[in-house]
XYZ file of C-alpha atoms in Angstrom:
379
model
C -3.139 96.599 101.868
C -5.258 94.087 100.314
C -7.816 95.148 97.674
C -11.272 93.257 96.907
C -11.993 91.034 94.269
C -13.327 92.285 90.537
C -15.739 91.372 88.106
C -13.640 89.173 85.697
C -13.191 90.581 82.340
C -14.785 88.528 79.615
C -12.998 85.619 78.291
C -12.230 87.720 74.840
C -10.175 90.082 76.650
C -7.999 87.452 78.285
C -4.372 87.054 76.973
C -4.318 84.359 74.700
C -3.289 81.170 76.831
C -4.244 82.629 80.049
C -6.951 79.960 81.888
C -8.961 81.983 84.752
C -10.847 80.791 87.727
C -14.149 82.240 87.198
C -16.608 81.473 89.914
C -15.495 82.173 93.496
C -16.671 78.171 94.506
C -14.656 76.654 91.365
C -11.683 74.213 92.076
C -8.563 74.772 90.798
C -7.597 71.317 88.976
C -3.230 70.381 88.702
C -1.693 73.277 87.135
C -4.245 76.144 86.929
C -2.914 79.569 85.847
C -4.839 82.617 87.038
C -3.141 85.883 85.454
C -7.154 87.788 86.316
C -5.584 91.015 88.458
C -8.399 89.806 91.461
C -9.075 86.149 89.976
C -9.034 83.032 92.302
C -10.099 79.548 92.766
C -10.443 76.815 95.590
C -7.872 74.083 96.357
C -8.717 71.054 98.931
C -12.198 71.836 99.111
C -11.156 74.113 102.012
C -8.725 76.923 100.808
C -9.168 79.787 98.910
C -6.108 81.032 95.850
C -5.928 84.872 94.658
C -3.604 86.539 92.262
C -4.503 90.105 94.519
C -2.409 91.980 91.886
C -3.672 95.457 93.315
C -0.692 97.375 93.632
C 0.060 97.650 89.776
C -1.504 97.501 86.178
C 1.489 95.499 84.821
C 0.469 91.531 84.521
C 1.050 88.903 87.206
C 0.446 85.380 86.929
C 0.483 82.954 89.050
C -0.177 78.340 88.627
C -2.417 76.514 91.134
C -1.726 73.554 92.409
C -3.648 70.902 94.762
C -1.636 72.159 98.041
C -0.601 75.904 96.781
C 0.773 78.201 94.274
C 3.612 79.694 92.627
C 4.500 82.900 90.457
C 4.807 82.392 86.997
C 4.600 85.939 85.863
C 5.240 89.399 87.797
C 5.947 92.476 85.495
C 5.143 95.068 88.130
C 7.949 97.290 89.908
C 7.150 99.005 93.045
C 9.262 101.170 94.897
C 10.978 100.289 98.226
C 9.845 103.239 100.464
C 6.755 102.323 99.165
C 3.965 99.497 98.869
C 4.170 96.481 96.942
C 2.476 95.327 94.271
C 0.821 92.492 94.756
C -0.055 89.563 97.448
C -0.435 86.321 95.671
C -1.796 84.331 98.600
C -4.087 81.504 99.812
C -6.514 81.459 102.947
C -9.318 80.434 104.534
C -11.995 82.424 106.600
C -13.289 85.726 104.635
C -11.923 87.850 102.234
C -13.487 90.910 100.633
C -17.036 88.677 100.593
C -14.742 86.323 99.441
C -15.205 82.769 101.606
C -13.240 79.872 102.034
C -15.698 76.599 101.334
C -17.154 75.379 104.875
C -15.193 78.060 106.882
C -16.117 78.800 110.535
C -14.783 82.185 110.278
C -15.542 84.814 111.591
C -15.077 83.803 115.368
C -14.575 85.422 118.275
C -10.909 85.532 119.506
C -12.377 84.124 123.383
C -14.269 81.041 121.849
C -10.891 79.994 119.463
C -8.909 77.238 121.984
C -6.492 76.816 119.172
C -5.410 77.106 115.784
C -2.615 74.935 114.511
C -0.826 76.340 111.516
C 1.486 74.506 109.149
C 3.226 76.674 105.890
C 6.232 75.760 103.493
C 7.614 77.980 101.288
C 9.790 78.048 98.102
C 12.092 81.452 97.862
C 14.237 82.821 94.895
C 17.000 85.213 94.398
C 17.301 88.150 92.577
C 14.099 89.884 93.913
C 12.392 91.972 96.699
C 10.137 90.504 98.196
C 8.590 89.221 101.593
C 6.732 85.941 102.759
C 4.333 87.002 105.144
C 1.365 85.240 107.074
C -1.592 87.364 107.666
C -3.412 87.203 110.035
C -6.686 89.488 110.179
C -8.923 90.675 113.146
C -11.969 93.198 113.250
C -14.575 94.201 115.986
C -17.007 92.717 113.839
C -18.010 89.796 112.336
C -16.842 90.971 109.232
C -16.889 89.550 105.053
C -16.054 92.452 103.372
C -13.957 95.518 103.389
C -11.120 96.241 105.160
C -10.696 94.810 108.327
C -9.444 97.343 111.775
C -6.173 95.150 112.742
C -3.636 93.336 110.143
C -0.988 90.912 112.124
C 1.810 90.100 109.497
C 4.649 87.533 110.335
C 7.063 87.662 107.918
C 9.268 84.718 107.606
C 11.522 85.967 105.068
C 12.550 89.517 103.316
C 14.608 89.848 101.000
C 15.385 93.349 99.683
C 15.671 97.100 101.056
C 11.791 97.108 102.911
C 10.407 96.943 105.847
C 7.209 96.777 107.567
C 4.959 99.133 108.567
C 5.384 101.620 111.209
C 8.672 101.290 113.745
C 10.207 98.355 115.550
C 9.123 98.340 119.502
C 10.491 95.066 120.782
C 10.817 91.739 120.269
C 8.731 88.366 121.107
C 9.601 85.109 121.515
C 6.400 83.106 120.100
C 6.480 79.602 118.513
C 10.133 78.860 119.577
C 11.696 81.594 117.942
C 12.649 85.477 118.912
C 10.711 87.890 116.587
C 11.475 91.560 115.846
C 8.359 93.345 116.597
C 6.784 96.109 114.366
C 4.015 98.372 115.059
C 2.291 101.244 112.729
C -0.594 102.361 110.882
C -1.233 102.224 106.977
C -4.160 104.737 107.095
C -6.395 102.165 106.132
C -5.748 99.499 109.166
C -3.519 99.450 112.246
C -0.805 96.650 111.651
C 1.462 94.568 114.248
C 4.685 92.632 112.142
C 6.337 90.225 113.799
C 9.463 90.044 111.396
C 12.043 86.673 111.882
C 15.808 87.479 111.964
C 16.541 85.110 108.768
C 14.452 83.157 106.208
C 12.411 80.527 107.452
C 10.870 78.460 104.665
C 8.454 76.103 106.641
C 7.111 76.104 110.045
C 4.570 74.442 112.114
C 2.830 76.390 114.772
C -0.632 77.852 116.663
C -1.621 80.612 114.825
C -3.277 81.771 118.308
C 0.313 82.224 119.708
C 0.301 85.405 117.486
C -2.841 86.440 118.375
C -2.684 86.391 121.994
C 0.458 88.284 121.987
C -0.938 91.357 119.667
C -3.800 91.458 122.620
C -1.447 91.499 125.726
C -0.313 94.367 123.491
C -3.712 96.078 123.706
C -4.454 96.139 119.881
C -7.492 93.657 120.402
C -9.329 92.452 122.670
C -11.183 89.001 122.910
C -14.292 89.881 122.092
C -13.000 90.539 118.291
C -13.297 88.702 115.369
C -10.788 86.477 113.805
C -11.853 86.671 110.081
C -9.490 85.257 107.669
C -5.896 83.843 107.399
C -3.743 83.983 104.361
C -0.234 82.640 103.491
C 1.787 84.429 100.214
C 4.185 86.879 99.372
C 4.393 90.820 99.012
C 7.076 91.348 95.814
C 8.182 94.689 95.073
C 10.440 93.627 92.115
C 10.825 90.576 90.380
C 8.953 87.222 92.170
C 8.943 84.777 89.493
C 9.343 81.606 91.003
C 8.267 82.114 94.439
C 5.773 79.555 95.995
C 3.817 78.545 98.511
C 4.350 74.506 98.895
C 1.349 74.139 101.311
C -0.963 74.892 102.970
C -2.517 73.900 106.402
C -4.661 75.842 108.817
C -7.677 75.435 111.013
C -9.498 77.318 113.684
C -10.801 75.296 116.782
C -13.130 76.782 118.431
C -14.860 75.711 122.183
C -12.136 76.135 124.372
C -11.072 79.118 126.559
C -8.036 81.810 126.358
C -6.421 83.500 128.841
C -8.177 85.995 131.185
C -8.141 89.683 130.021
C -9.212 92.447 131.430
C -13.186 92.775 130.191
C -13.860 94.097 127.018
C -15.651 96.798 128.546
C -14.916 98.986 131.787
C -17.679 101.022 133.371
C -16.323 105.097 132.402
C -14.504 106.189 135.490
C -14.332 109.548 137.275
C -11.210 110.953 136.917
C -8.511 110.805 139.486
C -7.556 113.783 141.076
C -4.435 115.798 139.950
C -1.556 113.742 141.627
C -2.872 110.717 141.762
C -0.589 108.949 139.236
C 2.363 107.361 139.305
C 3.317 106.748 135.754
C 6.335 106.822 133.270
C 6.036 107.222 129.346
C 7.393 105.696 126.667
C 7.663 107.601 123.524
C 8.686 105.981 120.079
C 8.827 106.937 116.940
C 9.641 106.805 112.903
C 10.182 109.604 111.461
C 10.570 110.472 107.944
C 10.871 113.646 105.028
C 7.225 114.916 106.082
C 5.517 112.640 108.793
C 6.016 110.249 111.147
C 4.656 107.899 113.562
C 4.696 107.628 117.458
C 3.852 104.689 119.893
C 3.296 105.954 123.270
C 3.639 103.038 126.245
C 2.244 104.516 129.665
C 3.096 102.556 132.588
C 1.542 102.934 135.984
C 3.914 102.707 138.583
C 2.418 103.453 141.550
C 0.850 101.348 144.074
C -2.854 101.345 143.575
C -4.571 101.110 140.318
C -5.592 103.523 137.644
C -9.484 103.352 136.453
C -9.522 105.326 133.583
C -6.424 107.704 132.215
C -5.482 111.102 130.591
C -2.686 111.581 129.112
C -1.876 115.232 128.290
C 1.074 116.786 126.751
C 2.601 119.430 124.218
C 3.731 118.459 120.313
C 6.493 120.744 119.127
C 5.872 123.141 116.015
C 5.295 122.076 112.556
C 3.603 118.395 114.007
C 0.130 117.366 113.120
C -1.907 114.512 114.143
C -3.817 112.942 111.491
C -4.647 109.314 112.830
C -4.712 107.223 115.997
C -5.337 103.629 117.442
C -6.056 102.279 121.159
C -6.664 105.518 122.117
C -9.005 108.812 121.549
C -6.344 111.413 120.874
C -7.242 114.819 120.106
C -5.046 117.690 119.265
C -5.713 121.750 120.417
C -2.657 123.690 118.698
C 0.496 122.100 120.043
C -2.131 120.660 123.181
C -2.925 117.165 122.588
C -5.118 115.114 125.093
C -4.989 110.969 124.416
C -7.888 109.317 125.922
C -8.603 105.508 126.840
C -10.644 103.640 125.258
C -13.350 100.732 127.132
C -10.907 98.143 126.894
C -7.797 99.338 128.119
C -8.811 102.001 130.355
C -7.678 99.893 133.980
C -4.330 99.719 134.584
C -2.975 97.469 137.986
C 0.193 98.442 139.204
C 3.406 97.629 136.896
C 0.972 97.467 134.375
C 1.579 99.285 130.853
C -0.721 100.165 127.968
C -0.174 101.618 124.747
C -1.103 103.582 121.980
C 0.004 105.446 118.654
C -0.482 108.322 116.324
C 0.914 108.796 111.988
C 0.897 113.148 112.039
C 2.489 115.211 109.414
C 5.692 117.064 109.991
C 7.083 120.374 108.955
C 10.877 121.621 109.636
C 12.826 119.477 112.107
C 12.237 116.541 114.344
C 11.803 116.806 118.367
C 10.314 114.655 120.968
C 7.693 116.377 123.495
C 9.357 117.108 126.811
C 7.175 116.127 129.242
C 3.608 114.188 130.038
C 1.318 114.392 132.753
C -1.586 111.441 132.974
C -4.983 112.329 135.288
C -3.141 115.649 135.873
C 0.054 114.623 137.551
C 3.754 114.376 135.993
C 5.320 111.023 134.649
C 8.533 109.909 134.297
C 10.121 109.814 130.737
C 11.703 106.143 129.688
């Protein structure tokens, strides 16, 4: 999670030595220190620099340069089945009301034809950490507030953490293979594309990224890119950390590939036996919760215009929050709905969608699904 920026505390209050980047359009000049918990400043004439210390009360630090940052200071210590306390970071596009000088962000994700992406980092030793590039998307134009759908690709962790949610796959974007991670924070749905070991600099199109969280059904193309931000998430320790430079822009008047529209007509409803479908049902579970991602594939040979999916949750399991879907939950009954964007699916085609719920006693799987009333197969 990201928090929004603060009212700057009065010069007085600062630590002696600390120099803070006051107005949101200053530039940073060679060597700037920011230690403000939500203080930033401009670099290039094009990027915004935060500290983002909103995980922790403990003092962070971190020195500006012309092409990025580094951490001079991180006191905080968060735990590793937790959050973490910070993310240091640069971007351009939107932030919290927070705008990068002369951005063109928001944009919508059909009217991007590319967006080339260059990022070097410098990693340390001796702390938990992880380099991530965010990437953030929202069905509206959207400055402030939290944004619907986080995409994080994490070139390096170091450390006993892991992303959000539970690994479904992997992806081979940009050259590389990616482990791919899907989940919910409660605040914003979030899609981690985690590399195998450190990478510390890479050139790529950010829009390689993108296009694979929507053949995913997470967005669509009618959403709004907003902002993207380079930095690190440290748990423990940091000091040292940095992010070299900088580059990324958003080009805008070309075309991306065909999807289905953003918004189907509402069907009727098939008739009971009318599918030919499997399911997919994954999940992480933990002391008191978990969280499921639910694939549905059609295989049959005609299409399926609008979809039910109906099935039983054992005992003791609670649903308390859902994406790509409208799930609602009876007792143990729960009935998952699609939404306007993904409710077509051709033959071989698959959607998905997931659930966090709480959890009391033990663990099980439900046994069986039926979609518009007629039995699937369980993958």
């Amino acid at each position: 999670m990201k928090r929004p920026l603060r009212a700057l505390a009065a010069a007085g209050l600062l630590a002696a030595g600390s120099i803070v980047a006051v107005a949101l359009g200053g530039t940073a000049s060679a060597d700037t220190q920011i230690c403000e918990q939500y203080g930033s400043t401009t670099i290039g004439g094009k990027y915004v620099v935060q500290n983002n210390r909103w995980g922790t009360s403990a003092q962070q630090c971190i020195n500006v340069t012309s092409t990025g940052f580094s951490i001079t200071r991180q006191d905080g210590v968060g735990s590793t089945s937790g959050a973490p306390v910070s993310y240091p970071s640069v971007f351009v596009g939107c932030h919290y009301t927070n705008c990068s000088p002369g951005t063109n962000l928001p944009v919508q994700v059909k009217s991007i034809s590319s967006a080339p992406a260059s990022i070097s980092y410098n990693y340390v030793s001796g702390a938990i950490y992880d380099a991530a590039y965010d990437i953030w998307l929202d069905p509206s134009p959207k400055r402030d507030g939290v944004n619907q759908m986080e995409i994080m690709i994490w070139l390096n962790r170091q450390g006993p953490i892991q992303p959000i949610g539970s690994v479904v796959g992997n992806a081979s974007i940009a050259g590389r293979t990616w482990e791919v991670w899907r989940g919910s924070n409660g605040s914003n749905n979030v899609i981690s594309y985690v590399a195998p070991s450190p990478i510390a600099s890479m050139s790529f199109d950010a829009m390689a990224f993108i296009n694979d969280t929507r053949s995913r059904g997470a967005i669509t193309a009618d959403w709004y890119l907003t902002s993207i931000q380079a930095g690190f998430e440290p748990w423990q320790g940091g000091v040292g950390l940095a992010v070299n430079s900088f580059s990324q822009s958003v080009n805008t008047g070309g075309t991306t590939p065909t999807t289905p529209p953003a918004t189907t007509p509402p069907p009727s409803t098939p008739p009971p036996g009318n599918a030919a479908c499997s399911v997919k049902y994954a999940t992480n579970v933990w002391n008191n919760g978990f969280t499921a991602d639910v694939t549905i594939t059609n295989t049959g040979s005609s299409a399926v215009n609008g979809w039910t999916l109906n099935y039983n949750l054992p005992s003791g399991q609670n649903i308390t929050g859902s994406w790509n879907a409208t799930v609602t939950q009876s007792g143990s009954a729960v009935t998952a709905r699609n939404l306007s964007y993904n409710g077509t699916l051709a033959p071989g085609a698959s959607t998905s969608f997931g659930y966090q719920a709480t959890l009391s006693g033990g663990f099980s799987t439900p046994s069986s699904f039926t979609l518009n009333g007629a039995t699937c197969t369980r993958v």
